CSV table of C-alpha atoms and ligand atoms in Angstrom, one decimal:
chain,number,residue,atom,x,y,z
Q,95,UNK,CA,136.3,-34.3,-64.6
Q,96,UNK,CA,134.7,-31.4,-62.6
Q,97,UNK,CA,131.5,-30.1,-62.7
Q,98,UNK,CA,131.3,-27.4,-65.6
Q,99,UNK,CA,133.5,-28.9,-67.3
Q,100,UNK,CA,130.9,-32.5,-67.4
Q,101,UNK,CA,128.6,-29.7,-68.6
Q,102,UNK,CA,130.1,-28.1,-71.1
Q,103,UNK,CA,131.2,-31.1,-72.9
Q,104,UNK,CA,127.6,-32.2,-72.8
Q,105,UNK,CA,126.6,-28.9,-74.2
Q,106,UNK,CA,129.0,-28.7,-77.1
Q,107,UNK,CA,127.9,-32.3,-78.0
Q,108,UNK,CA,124.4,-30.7,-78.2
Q,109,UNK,CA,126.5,-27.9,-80.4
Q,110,UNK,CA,128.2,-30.7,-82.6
Q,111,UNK,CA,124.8,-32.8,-83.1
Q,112,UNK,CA,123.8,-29.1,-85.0
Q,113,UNK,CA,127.1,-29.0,-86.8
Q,114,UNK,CA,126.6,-32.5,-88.2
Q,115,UNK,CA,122.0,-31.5,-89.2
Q,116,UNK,CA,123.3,-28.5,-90.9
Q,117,UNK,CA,127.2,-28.4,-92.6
Q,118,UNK,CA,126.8,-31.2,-95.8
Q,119,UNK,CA,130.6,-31.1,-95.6
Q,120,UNK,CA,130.7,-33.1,-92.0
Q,121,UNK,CA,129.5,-36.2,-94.7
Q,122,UNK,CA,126.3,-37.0,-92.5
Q,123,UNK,CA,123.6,-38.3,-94.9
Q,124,UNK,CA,120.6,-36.8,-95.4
Q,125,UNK,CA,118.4,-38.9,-93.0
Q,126,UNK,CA,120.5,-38.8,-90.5
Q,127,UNK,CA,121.1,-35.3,-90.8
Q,128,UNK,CA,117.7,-34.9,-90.2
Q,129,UNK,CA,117.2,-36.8,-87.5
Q,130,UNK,CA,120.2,-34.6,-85.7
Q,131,UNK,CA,118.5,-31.1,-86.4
Q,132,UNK,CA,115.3,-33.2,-84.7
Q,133,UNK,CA,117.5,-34.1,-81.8
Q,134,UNK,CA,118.7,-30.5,-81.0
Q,135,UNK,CA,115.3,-29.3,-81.5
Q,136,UNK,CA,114.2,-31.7,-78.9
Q,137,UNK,CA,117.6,-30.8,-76.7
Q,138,UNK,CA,116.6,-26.7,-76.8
Q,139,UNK,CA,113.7,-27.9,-74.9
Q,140,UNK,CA,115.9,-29.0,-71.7
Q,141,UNK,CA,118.9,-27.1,-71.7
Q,142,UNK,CA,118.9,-25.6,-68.4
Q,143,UNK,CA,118.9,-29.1,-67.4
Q,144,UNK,CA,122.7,-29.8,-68.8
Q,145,UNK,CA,124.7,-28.7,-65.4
Q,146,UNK,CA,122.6,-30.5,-63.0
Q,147,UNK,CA,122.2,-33.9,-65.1
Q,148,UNK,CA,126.1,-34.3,-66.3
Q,149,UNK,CA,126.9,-33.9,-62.4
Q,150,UNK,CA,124.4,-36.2,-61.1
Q,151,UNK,CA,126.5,-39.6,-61.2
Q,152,UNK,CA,129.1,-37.2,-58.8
Q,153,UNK,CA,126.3,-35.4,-56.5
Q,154,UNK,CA,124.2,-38.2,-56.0
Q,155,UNK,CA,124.9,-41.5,-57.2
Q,156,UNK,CA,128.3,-41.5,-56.1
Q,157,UNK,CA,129.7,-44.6,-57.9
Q,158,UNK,CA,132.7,-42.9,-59.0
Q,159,UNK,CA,135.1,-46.0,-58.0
Q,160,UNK,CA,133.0,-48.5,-59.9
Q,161,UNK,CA,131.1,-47.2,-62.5
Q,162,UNK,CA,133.7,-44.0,-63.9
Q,163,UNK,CA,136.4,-46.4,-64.5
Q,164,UNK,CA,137.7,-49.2,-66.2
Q,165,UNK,CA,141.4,-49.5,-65.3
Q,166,UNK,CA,143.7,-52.0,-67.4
Q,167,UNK,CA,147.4,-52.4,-67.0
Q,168,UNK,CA,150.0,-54.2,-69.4
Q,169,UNK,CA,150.4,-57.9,-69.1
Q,170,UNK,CA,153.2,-59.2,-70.4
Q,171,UNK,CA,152.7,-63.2,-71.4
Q,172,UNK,CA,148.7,-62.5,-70.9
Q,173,UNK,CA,146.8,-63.6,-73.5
Q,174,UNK,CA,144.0,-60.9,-73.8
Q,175,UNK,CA,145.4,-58.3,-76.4
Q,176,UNK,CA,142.5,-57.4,-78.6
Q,177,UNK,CA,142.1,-53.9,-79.6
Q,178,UNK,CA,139.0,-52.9,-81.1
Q,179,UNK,CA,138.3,-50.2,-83.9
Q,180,UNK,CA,136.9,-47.1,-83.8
Q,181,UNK,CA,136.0,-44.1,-86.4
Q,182,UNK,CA,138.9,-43.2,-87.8
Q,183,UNK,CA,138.0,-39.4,-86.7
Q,184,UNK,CA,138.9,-40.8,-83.0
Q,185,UNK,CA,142.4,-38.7,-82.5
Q,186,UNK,CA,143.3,-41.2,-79.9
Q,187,UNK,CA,142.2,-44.5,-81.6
Q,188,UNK,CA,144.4,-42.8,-84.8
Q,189,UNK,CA,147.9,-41.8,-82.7
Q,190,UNK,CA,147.6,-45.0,-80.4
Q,191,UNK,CA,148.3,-46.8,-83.6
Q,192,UNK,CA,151.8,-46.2,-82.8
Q,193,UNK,CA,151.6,-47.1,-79.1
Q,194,UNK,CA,154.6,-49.8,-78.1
Q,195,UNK,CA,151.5,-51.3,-75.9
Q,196,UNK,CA,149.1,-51.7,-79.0
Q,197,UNK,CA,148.1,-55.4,-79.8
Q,198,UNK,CA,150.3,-55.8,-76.5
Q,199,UNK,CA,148.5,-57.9,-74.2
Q,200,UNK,CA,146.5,-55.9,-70.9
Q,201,UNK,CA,145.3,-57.3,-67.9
Q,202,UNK,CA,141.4,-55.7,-67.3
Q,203,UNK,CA,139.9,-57.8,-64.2
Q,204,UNK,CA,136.9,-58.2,-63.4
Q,205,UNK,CA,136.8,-55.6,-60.2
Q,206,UNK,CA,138.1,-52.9,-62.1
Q,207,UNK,CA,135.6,-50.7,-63.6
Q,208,UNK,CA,132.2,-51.6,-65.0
Q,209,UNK,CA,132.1,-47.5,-67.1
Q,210,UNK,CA,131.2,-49.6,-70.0
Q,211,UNK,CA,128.7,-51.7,-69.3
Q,212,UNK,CA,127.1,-48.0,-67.4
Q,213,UNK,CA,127.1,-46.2,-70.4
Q,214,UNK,CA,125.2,-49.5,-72.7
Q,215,UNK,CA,122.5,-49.7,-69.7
Q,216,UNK,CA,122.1,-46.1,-69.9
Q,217,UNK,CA,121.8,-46.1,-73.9
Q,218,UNK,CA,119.2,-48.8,-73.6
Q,219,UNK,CA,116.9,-47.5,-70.5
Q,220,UNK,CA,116.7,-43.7,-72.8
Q,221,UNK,CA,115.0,-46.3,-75.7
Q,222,UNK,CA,113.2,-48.1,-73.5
Q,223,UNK,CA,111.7,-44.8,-71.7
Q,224,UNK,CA,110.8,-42.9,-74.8
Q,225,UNK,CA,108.9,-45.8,-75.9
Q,226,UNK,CA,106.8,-45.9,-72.0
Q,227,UNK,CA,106.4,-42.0,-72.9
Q,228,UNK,CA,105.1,-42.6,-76.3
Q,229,UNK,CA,103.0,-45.9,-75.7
Q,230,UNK,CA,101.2,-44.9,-72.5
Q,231,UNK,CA,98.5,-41.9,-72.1
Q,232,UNK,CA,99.7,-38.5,-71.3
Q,233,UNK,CA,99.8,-38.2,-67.5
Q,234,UNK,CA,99.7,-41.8,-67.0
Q,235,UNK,CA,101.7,-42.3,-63.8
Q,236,UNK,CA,103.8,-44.7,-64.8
Q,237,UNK,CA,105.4,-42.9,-68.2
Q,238,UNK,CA,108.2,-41.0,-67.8
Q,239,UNK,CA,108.8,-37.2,-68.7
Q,240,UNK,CA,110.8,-35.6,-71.9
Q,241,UNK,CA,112.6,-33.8,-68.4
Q,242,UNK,CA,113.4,-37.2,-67.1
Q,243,UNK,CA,114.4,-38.2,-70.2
Q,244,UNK,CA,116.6,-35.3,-71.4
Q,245,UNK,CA,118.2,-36.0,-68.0
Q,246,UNK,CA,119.4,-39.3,-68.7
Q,247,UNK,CA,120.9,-38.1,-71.8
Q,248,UNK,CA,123.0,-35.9,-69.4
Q,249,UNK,CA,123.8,-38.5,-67.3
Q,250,UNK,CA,125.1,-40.6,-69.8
Q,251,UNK,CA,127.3,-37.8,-70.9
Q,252,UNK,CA,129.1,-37.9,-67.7
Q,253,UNK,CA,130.2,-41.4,-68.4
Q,254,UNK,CA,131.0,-41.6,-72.2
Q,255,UNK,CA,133.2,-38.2,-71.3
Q,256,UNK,CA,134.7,-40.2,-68.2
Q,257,UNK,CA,135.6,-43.0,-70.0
Q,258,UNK,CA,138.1,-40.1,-72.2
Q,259,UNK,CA,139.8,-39.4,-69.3
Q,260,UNK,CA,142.9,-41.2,-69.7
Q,261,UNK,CA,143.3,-42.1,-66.0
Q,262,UNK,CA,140.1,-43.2,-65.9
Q,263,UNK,CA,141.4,-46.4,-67.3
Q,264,UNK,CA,144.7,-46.5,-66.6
Q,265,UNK,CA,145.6,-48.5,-63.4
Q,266,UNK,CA,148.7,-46.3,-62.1
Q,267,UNK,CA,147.2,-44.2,-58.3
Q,268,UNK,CA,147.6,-40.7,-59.9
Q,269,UNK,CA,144.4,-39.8,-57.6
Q,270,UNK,CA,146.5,-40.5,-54.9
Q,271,UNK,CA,149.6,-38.9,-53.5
Q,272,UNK,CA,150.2,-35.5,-55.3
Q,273,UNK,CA,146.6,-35.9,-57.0
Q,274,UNK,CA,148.1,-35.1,-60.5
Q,275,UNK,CA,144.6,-36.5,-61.5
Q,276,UNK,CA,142.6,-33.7,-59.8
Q,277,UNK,CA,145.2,-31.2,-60.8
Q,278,UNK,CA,144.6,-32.0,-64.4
Q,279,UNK,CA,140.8,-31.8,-63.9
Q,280,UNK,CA,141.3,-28.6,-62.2
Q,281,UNK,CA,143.2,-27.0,-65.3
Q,282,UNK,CA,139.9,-28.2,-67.6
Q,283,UNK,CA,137.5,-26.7,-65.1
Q,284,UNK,CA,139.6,-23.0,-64.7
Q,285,UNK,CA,139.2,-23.0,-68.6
Q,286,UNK,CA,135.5,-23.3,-68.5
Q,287,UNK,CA,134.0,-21.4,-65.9
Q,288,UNK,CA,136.8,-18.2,-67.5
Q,289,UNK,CA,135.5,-19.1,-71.0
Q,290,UNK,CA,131.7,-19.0,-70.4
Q,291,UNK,CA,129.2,-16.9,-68.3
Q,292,UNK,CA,127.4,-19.4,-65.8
Q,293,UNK,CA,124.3,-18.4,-63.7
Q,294,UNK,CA,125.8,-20.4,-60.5
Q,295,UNK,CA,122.2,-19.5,-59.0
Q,296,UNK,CA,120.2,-21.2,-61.0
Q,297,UNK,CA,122.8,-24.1,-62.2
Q,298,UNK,CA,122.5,-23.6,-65.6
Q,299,UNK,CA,124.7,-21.5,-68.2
Q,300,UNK,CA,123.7,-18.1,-69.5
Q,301,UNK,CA,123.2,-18.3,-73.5
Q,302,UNK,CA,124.0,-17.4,-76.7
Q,303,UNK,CA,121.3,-16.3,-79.3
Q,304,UNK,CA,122.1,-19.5,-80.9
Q,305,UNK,CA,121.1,-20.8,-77.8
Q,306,UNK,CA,124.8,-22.2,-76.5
Q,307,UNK,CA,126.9,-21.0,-73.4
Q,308,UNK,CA,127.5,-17.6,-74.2
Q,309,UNK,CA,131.3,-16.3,-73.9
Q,310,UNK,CA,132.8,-14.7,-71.8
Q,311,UNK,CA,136.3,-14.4,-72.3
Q,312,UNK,CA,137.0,-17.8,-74.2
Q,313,UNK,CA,140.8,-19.2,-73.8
Q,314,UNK,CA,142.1,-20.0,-76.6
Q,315,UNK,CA,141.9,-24.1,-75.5
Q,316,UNK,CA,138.0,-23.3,-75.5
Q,317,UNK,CA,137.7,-22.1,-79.2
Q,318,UNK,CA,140.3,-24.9,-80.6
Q,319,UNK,CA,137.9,-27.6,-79.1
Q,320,UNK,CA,134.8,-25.8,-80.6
Q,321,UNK,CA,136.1,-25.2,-83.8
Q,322,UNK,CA,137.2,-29.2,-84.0
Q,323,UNK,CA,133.4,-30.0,-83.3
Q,324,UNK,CA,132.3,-27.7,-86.3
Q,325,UNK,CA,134.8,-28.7,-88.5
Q,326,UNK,CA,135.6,-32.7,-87.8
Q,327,UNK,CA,134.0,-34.8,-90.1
Q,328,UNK,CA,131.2,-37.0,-88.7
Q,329,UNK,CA,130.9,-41.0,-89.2
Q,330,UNK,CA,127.8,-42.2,-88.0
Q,331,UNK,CA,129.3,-46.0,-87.6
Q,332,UNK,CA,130.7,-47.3,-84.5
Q,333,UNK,CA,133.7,-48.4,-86.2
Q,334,UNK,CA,135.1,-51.7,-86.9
Q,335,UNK,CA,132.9,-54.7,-86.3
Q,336,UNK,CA,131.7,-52.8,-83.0
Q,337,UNK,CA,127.6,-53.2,-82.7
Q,338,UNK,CA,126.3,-51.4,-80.1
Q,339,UNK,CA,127.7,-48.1,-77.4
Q,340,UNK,CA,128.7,-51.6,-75.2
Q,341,UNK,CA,131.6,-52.5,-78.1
Q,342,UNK,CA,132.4,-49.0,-78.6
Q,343,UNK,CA,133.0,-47.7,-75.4
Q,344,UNK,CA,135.2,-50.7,-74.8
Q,345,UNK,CA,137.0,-49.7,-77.8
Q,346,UNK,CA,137.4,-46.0,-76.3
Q,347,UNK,CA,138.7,-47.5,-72.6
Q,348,UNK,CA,141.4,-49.3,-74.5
Q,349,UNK,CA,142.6,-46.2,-76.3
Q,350,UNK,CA,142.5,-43.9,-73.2
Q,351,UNK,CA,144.3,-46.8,-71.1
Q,352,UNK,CA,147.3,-46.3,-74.4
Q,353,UNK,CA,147.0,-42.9,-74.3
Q,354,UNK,CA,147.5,-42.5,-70.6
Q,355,UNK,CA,150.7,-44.9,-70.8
Q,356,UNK,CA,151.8,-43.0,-73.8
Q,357,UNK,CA,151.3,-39.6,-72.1
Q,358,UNK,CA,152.9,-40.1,-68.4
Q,359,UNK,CA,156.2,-42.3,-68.2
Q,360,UNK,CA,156.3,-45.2,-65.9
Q,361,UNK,CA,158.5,-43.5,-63.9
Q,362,UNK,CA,156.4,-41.0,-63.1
Q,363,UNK,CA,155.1,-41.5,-59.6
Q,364,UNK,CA,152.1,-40.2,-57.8
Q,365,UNK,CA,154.4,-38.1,-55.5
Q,366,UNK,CA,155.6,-35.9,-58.3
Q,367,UNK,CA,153.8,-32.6,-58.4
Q,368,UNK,CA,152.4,-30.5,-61.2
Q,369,UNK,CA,155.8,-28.9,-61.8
Q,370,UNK,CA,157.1,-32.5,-62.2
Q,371,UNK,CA,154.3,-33.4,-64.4
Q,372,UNK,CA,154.8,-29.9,-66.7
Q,373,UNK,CA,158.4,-31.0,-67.0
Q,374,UNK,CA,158.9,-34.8,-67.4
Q,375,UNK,CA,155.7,-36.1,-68.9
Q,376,UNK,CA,155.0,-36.1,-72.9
Q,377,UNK,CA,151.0,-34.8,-71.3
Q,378,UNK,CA,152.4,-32.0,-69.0
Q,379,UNK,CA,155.4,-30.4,-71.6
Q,380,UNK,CA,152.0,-30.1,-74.4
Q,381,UNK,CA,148.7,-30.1,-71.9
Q,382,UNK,CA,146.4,-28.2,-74.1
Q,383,UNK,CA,147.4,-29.9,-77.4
Q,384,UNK,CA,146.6,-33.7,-75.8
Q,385,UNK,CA,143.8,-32.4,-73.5
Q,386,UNK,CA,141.9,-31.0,-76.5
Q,387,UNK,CA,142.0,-34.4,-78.3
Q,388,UNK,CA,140.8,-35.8,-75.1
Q,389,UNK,CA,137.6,-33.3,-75.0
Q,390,UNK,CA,137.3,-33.4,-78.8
Q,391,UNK,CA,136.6,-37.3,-79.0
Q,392,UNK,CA,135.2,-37.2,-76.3
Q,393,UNK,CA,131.9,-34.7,-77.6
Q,394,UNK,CA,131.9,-36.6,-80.9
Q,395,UNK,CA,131.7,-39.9,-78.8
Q,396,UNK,CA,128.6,-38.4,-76.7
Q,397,UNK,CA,127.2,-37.0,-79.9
Q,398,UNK,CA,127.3,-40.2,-81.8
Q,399,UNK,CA,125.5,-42.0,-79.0
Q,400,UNK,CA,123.0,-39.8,-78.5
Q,401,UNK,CA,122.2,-39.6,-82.0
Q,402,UNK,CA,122.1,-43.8,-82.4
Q,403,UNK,CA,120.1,-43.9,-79.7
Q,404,UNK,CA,117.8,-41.4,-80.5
Q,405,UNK,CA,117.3,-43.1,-84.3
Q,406,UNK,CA,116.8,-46.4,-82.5
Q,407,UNK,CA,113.4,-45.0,-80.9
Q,408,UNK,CA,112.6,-43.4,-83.9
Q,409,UNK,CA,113.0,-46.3,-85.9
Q,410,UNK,CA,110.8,-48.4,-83.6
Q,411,UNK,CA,107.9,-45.7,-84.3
Q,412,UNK,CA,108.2,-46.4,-88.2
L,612,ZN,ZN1,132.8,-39.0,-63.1
């Protein structure tokens, strides 16, 4: 994913986290309801910081072939074929039910993408920090800053949202070749820099008086996926037996890795263009319809994070 588009999905996770403090029918309970509307109270504080933290793992850390993937392929007559559970609100987890490669047994090795284990790291070190801030005197030098800290939060947006991206876990070289990858990614991006006003000087969207990006001539892509966030009920459990963002995430690669098999053929090459792609792939002939369910779990996924880790610190002050 591109750069606006990184940020906007962060943003409308910020958006969803208010959806889920203030509509009862989302079925959030009342503490953690509370806790959500604390969260985007916090959030309001740093939001001019969304662009330039979601793009920081591309601008500067660069680890885009190690730490934004986690690429599995089918293994016939392996022996690894657990598939985890997620919330049933996941659109993916639900249709990959279905999936002929479901339960089918994947090959994942050990070279192939540690987007995971980024996104546990980064849960923990956001706990970890707020409790330096809390426990250590104001100005001491070796606290960290609520800036610092909303930051992070950003960060770790990039890579739950990466980890959505179908090829992001799906072994097949679609970066390669015709670059159907980046051609997707460019199709997401067009529909958010038409769909919102951005102050490009100053790296940071122009608002709403709610506070979010404000509109500018939003597609009609744009509004589905904002309505889904205001309207998609919210469950606050990871899912299954999963414990901790580590589990879930894992879950969420396995689904994107079905999805992307589910969405481009295997005959599809990486020398077919985007006509090619529009015409003979189940993605291409319905882009907006799957690329919204993409985006869609993808903000609930950053919004459920946040919001665990953010209750995990607050615990620990109890
Ligand atoms: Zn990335």
């Amino acid at each position: 994913m591109k750069k606006y588009s990184h940020a906007w999905i962060a943003f409308m996770a910020i958006k969803r986290l208010e959806a889920i403090a203030t509509s009862v029918t989302l079925g959030a309970n009342d503490v953690t309801r509370s806790e959500a509307k604390a969260l985007v109270t916090w959030f309001k504080n740093y939001r001019d910081f969304v662009i330039k933290g979601a793009w920081y793992p591309d601008e500067v850390f660069k680890d885009m072939s190690t730490s934004h993937i986690v690429k599995y392929s089918p293994l016939p007559g392996g022996t690894d074929s657990t598939f985890l559970k997620l919330p049933t609100s996941h659109t993916i987890y639900k249709m990959m039910q279905k999936s002929p490669l479901y339960n089918e047994p994947y090959k994942l090795e050990r070279d192939s993408g540690n987007c995971v284990d980024r996104c546990e790291a980064l849960a923990h070190s956001i706990v970890d920090n707020f409790k330096m801030l809390h426990y250590e005197e104001k100005g001491c030098p070796i606290a960290t800053t609520g800036n610092h800290l909303a930051m992070r939060f950003f960060i770790l947006s990039h890579y739950v949202a990466d980890c959505h991206m179908p090829l992001h876990c799906d072994v097949r070289p679609f970066s390669d070749g015709k670059n159907i990858h980046g051609a997707i990614e460019k199709k997401w991006e067009d529909h958010v820099t038409a769909s919102y006003s951005i102050d490009k000087d100053n790296n940071r969207f122009f608002y709403d008086p709610d506070g979010y990006p404000l509109h500018l001539d939003p597609t009609p892509f744009v509004l589905d996926v904002e309505n889904d966030l205001s309207t998609r009920k919210y469950y606050h459990g990871w899912g299954g037996v999963n414990k901790n963002v580590w589990d879930y995430m894992r879950g969420v690669s396995q689904y994107s890795y079905l999805f992307a098999r589910y969405l481009i053929p295997d005959n599809f090459t990486k020398n077919q263009n985007w006509q090619e792609f529009t015409e003979q792939t189940e993605w291409g002939r319905d882009f907006e319809k799957y690329s919204k369910m993409i985006f869609c779990d993808a903000i609930d996924s950053i919004a459920r994070i946040w919001l665990r880790v953010w209750i995990k610190y607050r615990d620990w002050l109890k």
